[in-house]
PDB file of C-alpha atoms in Angstrom:
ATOM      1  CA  UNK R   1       9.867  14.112  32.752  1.00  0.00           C
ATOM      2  CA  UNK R   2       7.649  11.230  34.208  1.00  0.00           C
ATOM      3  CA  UNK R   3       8.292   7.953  33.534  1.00  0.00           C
ATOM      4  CA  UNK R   4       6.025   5.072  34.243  1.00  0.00           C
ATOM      5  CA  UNK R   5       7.073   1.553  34.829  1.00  0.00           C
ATOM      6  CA  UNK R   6       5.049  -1.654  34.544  1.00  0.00           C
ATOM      7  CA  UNK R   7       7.182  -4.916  34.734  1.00  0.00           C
ATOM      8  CA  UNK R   8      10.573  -3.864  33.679  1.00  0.00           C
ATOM      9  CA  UNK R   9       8.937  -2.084  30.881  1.00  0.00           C
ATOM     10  CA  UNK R  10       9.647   1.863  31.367  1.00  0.00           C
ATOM     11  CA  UNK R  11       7.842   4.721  28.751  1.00  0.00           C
ATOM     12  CA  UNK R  12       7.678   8.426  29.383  1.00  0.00           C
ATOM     13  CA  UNK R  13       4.514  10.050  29.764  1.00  0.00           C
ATOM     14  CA  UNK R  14       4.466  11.857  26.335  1.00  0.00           C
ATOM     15  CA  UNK R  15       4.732   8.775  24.783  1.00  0.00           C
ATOM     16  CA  UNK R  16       2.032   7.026  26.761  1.00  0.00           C
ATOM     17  CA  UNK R  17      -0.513   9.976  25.767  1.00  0.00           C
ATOM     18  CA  UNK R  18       0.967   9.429  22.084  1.00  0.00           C
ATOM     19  CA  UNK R  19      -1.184   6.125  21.979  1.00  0.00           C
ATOM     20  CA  UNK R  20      -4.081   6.474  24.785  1.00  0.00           C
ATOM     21  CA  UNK R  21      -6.559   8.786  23.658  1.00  0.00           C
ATOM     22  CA  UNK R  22      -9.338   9.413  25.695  1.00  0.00           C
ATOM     23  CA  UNK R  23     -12.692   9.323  23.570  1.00  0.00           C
ATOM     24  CA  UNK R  24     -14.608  12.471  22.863  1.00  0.00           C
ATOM     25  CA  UNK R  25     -18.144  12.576  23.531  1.00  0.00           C
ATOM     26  CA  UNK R  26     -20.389  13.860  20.996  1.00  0.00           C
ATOM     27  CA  UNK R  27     -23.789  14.364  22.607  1.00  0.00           C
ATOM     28  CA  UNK R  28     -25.658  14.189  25.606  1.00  0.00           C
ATOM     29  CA  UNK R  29     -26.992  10.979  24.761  1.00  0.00           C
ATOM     30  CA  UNK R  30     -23.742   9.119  25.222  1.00  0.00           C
ATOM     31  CA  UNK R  31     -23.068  11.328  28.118  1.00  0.00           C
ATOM     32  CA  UNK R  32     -26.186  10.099  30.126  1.00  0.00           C
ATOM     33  CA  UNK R  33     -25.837   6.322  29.117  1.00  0.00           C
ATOM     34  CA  UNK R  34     -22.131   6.177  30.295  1.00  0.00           C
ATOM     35  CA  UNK R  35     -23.397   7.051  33.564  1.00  0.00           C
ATOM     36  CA  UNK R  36     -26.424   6.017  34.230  1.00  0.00           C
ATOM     37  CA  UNK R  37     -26.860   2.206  33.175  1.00  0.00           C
ATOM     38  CA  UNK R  38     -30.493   0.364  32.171  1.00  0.00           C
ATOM     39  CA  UNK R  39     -32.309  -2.212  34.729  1.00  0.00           C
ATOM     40  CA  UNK R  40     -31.426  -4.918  32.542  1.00  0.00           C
ATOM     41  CA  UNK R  41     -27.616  -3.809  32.465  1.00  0.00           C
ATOM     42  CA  UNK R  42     -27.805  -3.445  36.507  1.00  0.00           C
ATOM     43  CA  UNK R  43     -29.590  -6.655  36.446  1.00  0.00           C
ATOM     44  CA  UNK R  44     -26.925  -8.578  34.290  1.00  0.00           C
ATOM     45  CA  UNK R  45     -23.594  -6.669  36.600  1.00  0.00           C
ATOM     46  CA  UNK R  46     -26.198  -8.137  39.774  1.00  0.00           C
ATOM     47  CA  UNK R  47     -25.730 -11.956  38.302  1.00  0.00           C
ATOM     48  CA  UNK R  48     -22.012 -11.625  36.904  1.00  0.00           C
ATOM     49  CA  UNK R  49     -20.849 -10.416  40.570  1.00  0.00           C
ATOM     50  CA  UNK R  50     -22.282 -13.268  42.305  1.00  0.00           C
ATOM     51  CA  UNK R  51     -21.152 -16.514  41.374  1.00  0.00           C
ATOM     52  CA  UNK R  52     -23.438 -19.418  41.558  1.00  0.00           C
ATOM     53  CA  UNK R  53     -25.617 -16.823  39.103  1.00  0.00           C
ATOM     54  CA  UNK R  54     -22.977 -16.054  37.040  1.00  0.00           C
ATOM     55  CA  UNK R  55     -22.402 -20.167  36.168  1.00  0.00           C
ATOM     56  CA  UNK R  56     -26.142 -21.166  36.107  1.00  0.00           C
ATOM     57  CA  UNK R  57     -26.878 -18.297  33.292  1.00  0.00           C
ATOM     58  CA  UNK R  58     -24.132 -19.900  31.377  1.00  0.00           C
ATOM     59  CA  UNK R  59     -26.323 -23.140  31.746  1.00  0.00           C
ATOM     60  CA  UNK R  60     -29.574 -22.719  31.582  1.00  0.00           C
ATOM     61  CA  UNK R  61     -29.834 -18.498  30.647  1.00  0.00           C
ATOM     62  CA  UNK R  62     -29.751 -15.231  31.899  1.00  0.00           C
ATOM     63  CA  UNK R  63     -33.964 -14.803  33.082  1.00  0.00           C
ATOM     64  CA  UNK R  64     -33.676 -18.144  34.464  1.00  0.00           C
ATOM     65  CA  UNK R  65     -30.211 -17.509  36.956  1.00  0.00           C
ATOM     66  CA  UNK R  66     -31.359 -14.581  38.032  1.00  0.00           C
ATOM     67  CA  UNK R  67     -34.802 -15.331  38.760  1.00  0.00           C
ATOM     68  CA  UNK R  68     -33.137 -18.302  40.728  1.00  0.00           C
ATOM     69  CA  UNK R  69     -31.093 -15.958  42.892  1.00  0.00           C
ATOM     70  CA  UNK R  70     -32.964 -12.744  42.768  1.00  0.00           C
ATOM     71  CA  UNK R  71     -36.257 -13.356  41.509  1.00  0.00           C
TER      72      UNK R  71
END
């Protein structure tokens, strides 16, 4: 059987999927939003990426960074 190792520490797969479960999708609403993410989500992934954004919006706010940078 496989057997996966991480830092000395050594499980078999069976094991592994005993624990991990993958979570079931109940409609097509959660389908779409898992792939396909809002301006202001792309907007906020834009600022955390870079930086000098990511640090000002801890300062002085989100609108304010990114306007800064991207605005």
């Amino acid at each position: 059987p496989a057997v996966f190792s991480l830092g000395g520490i050594k499980i078999k797969k069976e094991v592994a999927n005993a624990f991990v479960k993958r979570k079931k999708r109940s409609s097509p609403y959660e389908w779409y939003f898992e792939y396909y993410k809002s301006p202001m989500e792309q907007m906020h992934e834009r600022c955390e990426s870079y930086p000098p954004c990511d640090y000002l919006s801890d300062q002085v706010g989100f609108a304010a960074a990114y306007n800064r940078f991207f605005g």
